[in-house]
CSV table of C-alpha atoms in Angstrom, one decimal:
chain,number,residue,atom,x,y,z
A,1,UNK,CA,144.1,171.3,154.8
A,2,UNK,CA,141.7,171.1,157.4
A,3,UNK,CA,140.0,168.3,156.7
A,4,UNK,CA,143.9,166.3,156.6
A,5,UNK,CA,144.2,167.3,160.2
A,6,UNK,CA,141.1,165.6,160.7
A,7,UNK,CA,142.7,162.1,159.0
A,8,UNK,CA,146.0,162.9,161.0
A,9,UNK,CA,143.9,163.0,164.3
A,10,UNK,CA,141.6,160.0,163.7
A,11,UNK,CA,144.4,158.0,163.1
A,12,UNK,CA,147.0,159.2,165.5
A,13,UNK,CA,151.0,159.2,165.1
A,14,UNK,CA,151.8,156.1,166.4
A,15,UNK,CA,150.1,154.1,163.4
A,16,UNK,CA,151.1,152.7,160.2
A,17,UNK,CA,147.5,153.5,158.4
A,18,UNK,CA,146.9,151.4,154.7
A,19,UNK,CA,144.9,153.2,151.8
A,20,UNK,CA,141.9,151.9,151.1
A,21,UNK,CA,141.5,152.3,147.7
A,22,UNK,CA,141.0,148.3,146.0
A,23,UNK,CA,139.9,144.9,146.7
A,24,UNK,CA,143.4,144.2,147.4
A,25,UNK,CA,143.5,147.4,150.2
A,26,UNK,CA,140.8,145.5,152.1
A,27,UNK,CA,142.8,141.8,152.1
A,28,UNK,CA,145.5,144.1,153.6
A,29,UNK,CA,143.7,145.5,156.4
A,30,UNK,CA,142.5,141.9,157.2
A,31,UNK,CA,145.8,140.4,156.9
A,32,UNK,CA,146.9,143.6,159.4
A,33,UNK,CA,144.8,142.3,161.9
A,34,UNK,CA,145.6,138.7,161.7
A,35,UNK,CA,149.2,140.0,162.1
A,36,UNK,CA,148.6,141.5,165.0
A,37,UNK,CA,146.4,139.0,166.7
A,38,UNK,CA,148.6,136.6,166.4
A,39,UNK,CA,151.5,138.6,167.9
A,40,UNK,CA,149.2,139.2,171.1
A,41,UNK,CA,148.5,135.3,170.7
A,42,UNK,CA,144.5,135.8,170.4
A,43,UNK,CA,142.4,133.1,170.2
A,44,UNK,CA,141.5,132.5,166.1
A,45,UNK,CA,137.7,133.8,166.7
A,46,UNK,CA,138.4,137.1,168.2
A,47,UNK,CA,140.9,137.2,165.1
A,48,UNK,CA,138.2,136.4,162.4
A,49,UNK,CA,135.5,138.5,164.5
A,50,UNK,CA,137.9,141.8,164.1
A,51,UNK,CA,139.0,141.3,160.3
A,52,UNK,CA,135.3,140.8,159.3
A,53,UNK,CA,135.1,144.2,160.9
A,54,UNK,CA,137.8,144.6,158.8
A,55,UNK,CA,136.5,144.3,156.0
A,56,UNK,CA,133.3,145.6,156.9
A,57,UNK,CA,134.3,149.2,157.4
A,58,UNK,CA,136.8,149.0,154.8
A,59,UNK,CA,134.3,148.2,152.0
A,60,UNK,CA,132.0,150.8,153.7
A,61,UNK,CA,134.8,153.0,152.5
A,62,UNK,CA,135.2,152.0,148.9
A,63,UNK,CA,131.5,152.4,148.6
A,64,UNK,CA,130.9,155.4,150.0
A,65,UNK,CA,134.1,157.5,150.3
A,66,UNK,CA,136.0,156.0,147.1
A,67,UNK,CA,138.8,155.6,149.5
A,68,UNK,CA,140.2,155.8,153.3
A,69,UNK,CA,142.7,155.0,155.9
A,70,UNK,CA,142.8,151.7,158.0
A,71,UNK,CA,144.4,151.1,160.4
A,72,UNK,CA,144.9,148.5,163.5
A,73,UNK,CA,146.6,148.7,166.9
A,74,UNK,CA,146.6,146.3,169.6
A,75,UNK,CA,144.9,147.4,173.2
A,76,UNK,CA,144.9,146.6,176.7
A,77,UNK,CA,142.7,147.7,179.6
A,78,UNK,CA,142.6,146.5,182.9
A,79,UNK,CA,144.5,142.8,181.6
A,80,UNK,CA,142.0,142.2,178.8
A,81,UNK,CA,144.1,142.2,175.2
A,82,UNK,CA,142.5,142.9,172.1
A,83,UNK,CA,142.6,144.5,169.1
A,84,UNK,CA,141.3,148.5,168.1
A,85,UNK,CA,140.6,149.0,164.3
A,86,UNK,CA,140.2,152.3,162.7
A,87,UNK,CA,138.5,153.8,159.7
A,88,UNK,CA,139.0,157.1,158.9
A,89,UNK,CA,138.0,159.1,154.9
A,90,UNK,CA,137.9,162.4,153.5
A,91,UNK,CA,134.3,161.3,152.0
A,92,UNK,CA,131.0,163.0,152.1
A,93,UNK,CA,130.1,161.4,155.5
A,94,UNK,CA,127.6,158.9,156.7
A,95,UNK,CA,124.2,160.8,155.7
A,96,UNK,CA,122.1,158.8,157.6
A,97,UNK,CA,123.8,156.7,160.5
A,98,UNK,CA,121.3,155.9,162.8
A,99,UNK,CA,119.7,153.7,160.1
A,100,UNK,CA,123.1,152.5,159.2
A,101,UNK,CA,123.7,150.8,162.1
A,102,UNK,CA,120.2,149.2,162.1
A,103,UNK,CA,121.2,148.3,158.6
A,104,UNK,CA,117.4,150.5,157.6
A,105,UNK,CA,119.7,151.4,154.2
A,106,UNK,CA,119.3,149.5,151.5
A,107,UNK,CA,122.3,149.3,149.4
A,108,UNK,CA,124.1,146.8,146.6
A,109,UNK,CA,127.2,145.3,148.9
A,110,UNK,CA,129.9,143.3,148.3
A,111,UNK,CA,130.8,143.0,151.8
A,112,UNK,CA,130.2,139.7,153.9
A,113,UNK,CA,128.0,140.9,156.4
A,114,UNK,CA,125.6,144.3,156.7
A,115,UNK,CA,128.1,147.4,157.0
A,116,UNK,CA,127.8,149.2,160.1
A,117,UNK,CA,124.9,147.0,161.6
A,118,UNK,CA,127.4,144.1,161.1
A,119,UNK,CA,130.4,145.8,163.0
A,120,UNK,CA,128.5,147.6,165.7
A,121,UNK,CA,126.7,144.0,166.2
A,122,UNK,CA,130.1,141.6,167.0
A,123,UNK,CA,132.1,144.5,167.8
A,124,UNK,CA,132.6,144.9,171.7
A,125,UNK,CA,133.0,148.9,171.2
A,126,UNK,CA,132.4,151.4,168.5
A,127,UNK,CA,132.8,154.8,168.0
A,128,UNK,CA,132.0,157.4,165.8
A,129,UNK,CA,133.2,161.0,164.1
A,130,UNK,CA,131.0,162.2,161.7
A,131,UNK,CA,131.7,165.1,159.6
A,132,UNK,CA,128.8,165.8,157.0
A,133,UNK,CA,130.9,167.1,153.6
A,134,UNK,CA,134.6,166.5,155.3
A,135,UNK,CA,134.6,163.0,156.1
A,136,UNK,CA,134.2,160.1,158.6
A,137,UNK,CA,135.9,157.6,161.3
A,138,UNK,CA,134.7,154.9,163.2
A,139,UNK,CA,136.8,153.2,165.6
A,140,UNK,CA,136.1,149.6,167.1
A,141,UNK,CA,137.4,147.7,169.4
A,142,UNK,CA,137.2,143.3,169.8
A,143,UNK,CA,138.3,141.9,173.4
A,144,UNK,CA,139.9,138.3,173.9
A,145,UNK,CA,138.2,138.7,177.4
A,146,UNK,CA,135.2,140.8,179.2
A,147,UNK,CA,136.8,144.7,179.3
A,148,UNK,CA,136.7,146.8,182.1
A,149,UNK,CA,133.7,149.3,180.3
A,150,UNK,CA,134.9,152.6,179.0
A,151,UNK,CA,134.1,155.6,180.9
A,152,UNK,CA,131.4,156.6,178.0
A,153,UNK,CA,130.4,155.2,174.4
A,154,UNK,CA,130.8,158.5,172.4
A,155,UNK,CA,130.1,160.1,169.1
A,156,UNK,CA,130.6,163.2,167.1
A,157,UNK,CA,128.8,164.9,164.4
A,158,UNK,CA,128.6,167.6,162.4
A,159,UNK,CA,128.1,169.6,158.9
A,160,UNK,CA,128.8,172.7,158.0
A,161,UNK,CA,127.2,176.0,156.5
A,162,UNK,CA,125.0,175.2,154.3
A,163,UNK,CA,126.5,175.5,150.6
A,164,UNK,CA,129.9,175.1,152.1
A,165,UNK,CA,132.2,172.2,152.7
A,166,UNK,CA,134.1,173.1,155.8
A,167,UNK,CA,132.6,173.2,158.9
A,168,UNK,CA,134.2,176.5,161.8
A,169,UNK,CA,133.0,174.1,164.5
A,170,UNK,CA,135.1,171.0,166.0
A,171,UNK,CA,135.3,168.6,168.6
A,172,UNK,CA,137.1,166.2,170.3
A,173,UNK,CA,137.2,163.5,173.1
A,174,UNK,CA,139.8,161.3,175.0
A,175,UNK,CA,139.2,158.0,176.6
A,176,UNK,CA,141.2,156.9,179.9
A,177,UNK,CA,140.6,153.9,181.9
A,178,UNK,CA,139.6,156.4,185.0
A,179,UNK,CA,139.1,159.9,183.1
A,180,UNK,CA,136.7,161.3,180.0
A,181,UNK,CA,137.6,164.2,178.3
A,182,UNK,CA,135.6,165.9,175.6
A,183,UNK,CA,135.4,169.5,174.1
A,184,UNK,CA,133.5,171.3,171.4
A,185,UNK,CA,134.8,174.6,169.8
A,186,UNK,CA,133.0,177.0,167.5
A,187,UNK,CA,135.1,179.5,165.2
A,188,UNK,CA,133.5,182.8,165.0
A,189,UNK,CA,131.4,183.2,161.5
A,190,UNK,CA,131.4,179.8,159.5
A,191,UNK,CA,134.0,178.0,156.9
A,192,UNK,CA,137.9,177.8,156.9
A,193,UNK,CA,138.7,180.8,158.9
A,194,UNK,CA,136.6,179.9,161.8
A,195,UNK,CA,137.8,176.3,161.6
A,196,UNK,CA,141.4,177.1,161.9
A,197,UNK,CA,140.6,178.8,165.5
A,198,UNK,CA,138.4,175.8,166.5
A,199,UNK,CA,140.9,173.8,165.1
A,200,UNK,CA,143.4,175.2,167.1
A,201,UNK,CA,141.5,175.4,170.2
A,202,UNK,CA,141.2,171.8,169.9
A,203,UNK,CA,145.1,171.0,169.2
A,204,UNK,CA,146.0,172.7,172.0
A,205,UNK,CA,143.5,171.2,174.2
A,206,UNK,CA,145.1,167.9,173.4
A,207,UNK,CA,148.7,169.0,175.3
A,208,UNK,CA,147.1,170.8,178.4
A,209,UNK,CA,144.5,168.1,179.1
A,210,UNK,CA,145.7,167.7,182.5
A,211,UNK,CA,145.3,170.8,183.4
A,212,UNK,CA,142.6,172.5,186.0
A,213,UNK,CA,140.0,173.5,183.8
A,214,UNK,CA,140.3,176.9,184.4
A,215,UNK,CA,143.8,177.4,183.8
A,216,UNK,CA,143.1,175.1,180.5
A,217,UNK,CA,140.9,178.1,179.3
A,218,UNK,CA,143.2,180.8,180.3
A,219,UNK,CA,146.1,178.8,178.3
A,220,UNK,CA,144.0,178.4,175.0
A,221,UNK,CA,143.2,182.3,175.8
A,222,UNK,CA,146.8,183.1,174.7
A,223,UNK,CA,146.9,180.1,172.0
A,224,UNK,CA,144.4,181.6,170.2
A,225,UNK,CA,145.5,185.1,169.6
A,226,UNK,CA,145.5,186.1,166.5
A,227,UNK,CA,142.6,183.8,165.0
A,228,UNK,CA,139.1,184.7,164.8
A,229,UNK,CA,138.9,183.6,168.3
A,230,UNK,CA,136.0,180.7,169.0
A,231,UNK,CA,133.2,179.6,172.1
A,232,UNK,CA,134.3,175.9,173.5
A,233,UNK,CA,132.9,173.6,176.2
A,234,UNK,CA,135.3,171.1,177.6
A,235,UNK,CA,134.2,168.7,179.9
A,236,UNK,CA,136.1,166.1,182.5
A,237,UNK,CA,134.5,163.1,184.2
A,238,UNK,CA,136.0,161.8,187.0
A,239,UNK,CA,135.0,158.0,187.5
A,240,UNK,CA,136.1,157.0,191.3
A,241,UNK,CA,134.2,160.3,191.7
A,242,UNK,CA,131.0,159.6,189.6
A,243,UNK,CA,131.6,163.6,189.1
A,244,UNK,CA,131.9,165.4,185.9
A,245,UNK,CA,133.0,169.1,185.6
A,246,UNK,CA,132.7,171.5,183.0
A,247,UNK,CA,133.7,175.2,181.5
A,248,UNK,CA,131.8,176.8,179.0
A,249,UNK,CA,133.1,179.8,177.2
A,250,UNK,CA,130.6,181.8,174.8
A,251,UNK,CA,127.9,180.0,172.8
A,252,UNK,CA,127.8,176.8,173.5
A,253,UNK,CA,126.0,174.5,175.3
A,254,UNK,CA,126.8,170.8,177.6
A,255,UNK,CA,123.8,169.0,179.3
A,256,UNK,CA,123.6,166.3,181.4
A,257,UNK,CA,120.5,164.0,181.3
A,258,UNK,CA,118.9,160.8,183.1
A,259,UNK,CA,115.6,159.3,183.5
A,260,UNK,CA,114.0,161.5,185.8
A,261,UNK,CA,116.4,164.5,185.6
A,262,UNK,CA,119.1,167.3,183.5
A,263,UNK,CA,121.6,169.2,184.5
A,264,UNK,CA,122.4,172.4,182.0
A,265,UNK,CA,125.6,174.1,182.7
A,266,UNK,CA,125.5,177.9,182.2
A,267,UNK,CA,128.7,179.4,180.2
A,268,UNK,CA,130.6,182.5,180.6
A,269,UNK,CA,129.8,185.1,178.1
A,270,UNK,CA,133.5,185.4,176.6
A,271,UNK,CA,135.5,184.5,173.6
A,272,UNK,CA,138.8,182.7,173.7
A,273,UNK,CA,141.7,184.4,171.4
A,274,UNK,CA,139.7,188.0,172.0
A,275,UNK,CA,142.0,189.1,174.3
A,276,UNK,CA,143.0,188.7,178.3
A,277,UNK,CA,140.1,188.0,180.6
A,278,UNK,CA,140.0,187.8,184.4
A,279,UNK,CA,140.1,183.9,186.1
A,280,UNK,CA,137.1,184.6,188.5
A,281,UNK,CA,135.0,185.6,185.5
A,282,UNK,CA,135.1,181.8,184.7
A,283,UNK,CA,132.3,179.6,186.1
A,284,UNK,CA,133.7,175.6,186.5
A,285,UNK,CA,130.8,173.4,187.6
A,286,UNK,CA,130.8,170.5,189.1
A,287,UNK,CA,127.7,168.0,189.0
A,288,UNK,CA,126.8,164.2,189.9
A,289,UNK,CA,126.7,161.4,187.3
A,290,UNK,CA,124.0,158.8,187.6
A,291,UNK,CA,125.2,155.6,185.6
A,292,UNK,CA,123.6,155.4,182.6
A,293,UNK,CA,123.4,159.5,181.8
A,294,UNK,CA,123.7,160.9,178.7
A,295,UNK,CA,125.9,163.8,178.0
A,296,UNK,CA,125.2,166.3,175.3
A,297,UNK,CA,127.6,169.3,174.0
A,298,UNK,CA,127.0,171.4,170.9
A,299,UNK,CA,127.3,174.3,168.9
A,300,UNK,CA,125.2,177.3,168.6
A,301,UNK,CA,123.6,175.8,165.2
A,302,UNK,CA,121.6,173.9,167.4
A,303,UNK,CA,118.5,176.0,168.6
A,304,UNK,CA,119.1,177.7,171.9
A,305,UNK,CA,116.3,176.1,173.3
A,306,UNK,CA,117.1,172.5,172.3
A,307,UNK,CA,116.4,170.2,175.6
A,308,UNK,CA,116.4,165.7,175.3
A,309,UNK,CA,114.9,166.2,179.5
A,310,UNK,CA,111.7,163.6,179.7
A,311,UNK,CA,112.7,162.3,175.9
A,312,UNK,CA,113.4,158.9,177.0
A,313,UNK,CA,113.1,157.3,173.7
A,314,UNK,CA,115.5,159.6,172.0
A,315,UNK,CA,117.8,159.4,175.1
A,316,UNK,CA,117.7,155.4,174.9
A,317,UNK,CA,119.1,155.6,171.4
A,318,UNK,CA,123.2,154.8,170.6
A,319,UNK,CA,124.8,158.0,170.5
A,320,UNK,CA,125.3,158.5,167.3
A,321,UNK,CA,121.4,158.6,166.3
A,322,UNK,CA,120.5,161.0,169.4
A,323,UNK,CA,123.3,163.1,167.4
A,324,UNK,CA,121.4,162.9,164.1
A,325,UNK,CA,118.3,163.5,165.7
A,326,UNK,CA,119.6,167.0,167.1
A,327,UNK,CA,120.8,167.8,164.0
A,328,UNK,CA,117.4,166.9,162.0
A,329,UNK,CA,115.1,168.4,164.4
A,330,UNK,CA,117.2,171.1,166.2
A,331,UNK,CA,119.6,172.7,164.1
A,332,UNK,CA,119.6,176.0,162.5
A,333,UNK,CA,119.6,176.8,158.6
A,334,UNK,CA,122.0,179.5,159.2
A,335,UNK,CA,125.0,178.0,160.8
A,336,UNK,CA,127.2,175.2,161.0
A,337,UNK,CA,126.7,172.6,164.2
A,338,UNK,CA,128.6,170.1,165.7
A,339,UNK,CA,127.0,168.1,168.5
A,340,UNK,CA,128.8,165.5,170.9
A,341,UNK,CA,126.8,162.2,172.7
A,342,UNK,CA,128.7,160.3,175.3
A,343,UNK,CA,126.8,158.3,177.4
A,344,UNK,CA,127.8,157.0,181.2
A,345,UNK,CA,128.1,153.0,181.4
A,346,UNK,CA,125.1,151.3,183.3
A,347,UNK,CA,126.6,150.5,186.3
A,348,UNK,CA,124.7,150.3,189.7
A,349,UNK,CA,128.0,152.2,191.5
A,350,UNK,CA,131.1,153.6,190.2
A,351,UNK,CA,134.2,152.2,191.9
């Protein structure tokens, strides 16, 4: 069950996803984009650019996950049309994707370019959520026109205890043209139970979004009564501010890092869903972005001590492989993680 909530988030309600499960699933997904293109009256490269990618991360899913979810939408941000193409499976997860995207894996393909090197490559954006054992998505995006930049370029993952196949953490993040939201939550213990109170930490996040941080926290408080209760960071940039603020509640961790400096902010030692708690117990910081910083939010199966400050050749990485690289050389053999890497465009001012 909980890894079909993960296939109903990745792919959102207002979709019309195709199975991937056949040659003939991937000529859909292509023709599904040259559909849509030409309903938004895209010039034929931008079209054949976004079914390659297409067919790219489709036949990344036949290979890998025996199967998937595709499915395309058209976008717009700030004027610029284009098209937004997602991949989402219930398969074992990409093991090793920082070498996937620098196409480092050498596999028999039937595809027409290199997998993920190829989409992240002609792609204008691409994003990941890795799950380790529960499955994968990766969302990309192909502009007719130069895009306004997203707030971050952001990805997810995770695995579970070892010798189990659901992981009690979760996270989540939300893309605005002006705002960035993200969150990670962490069931108490490890496997279903914890994941349904992470899981519904993260649910209800979603609806109160909006909301002061603080009263966010006191809201998933009550939400979570009854369930093991969980830890959770949530974070909220603020681009017109170049600001970001953050709550952390239990065990887990969010850092901010850039070339010379980090932030670390502290949590509050308390556990939503374990009962009422007093507002001014709960610390909200507030901290500068430089453009270009990195942000960094995980679980407690990362060592306590982990710290990217002065690592400039891990922080220079795409998101996704600083995220493996925590989870290779920073996690603990005794718990479930879930890390999440968003880094800050490289602008020379925010607006």
């Amino acid at each position: 069950m909980e890894k079909r909530v993960l296939i109903a988030r990745w792919l959102g309600s207002d979709t019309q996803p195709i199975p991937i499960y056949a040659e003939a699933s991937v000529s859909s997904a292509r023709q599904r984009v040259r559909e849509i293109g030409q309903r938004l009256n895209l010039s034929k490269e931008v079209v054949e650019t976004t079914a390659l990618i297409a067919s790219e991360l489709a036949h990344n899913q036949l290979s890998h996950a025996k199967q998937g979810y595709f499915a395309v939408k058209a976008v717009e941000r700030q004027g610029a049309k284009g098209i937004e193409v997602v991949a989402a499976d219930l398969g074992p997860g990409i093991q090793r994707p920082g070498s996937a995207i620098r196409d480092e894996i050498s596999i028999e393909r039937r595809s027409l370019g290199a997998g993920l090197a190829a989409v992240c490559r002609i792609a204008d954006e691409v994003e990941f959520d890795n799950r380790l054992s529960e499955g994968a998505c990766v969302v990309a995006r192909k502009f007719e026109t130069p895009a306004a930049p997203r707030c971050c370029e952001t990805a997810i993952m995770g695995r579970p205890y070892p010798g189990e196949v659901i992981s009690g953490d979760d996270g989540v993040f939300f893309q605005y043209e002006s705002t960035f939201v993200a969150a990670v939550s962490d069931g108490l213990g490890h496997g279903p139970e914890a994941r349904k109170a992470s899981n519904r930490a993260i649910e209800a996040l979603s609806q109160k979004q909006q909301m002061d941080l603080d009263q966010i926290v006191i809201g998933l408080n009550a939400d979570l009564a009854g369930t093991r209760g969980c830890a959770m960071s949530i974070v909220r940039f603020n681009k017109a501010e170049g600001a970001i603020e953050c709550v952390s509640v239990g065990d887990v961790q969010s850092h901010i890092y850039n070339l010379r400096n980090a932030h670390f902010f502290t949590p509050t030692p308390l556990v939503l869903g374990a009962g009422q708690f007093q507002k001014q117990r709960l610390r909200v910081e507030k901290a500068t972005v430089e453009p270009g910083s990195v942000l960094v939010m995980f679980t407690d199966g990362l060592k306590s001590r982990t710290n990217l400050k002065g690592q400039l050749e891990v922080l220079r990485q795409p998101p996704i492989a600083i995220a493996e690289h925590l989870l290779e050389n920073n996690s603990r053999p005794d718990d479930d993680v879930l890390v999440l890497v968003a880094r800050f465009p490289q602008m020379t001012q925010w607006p």
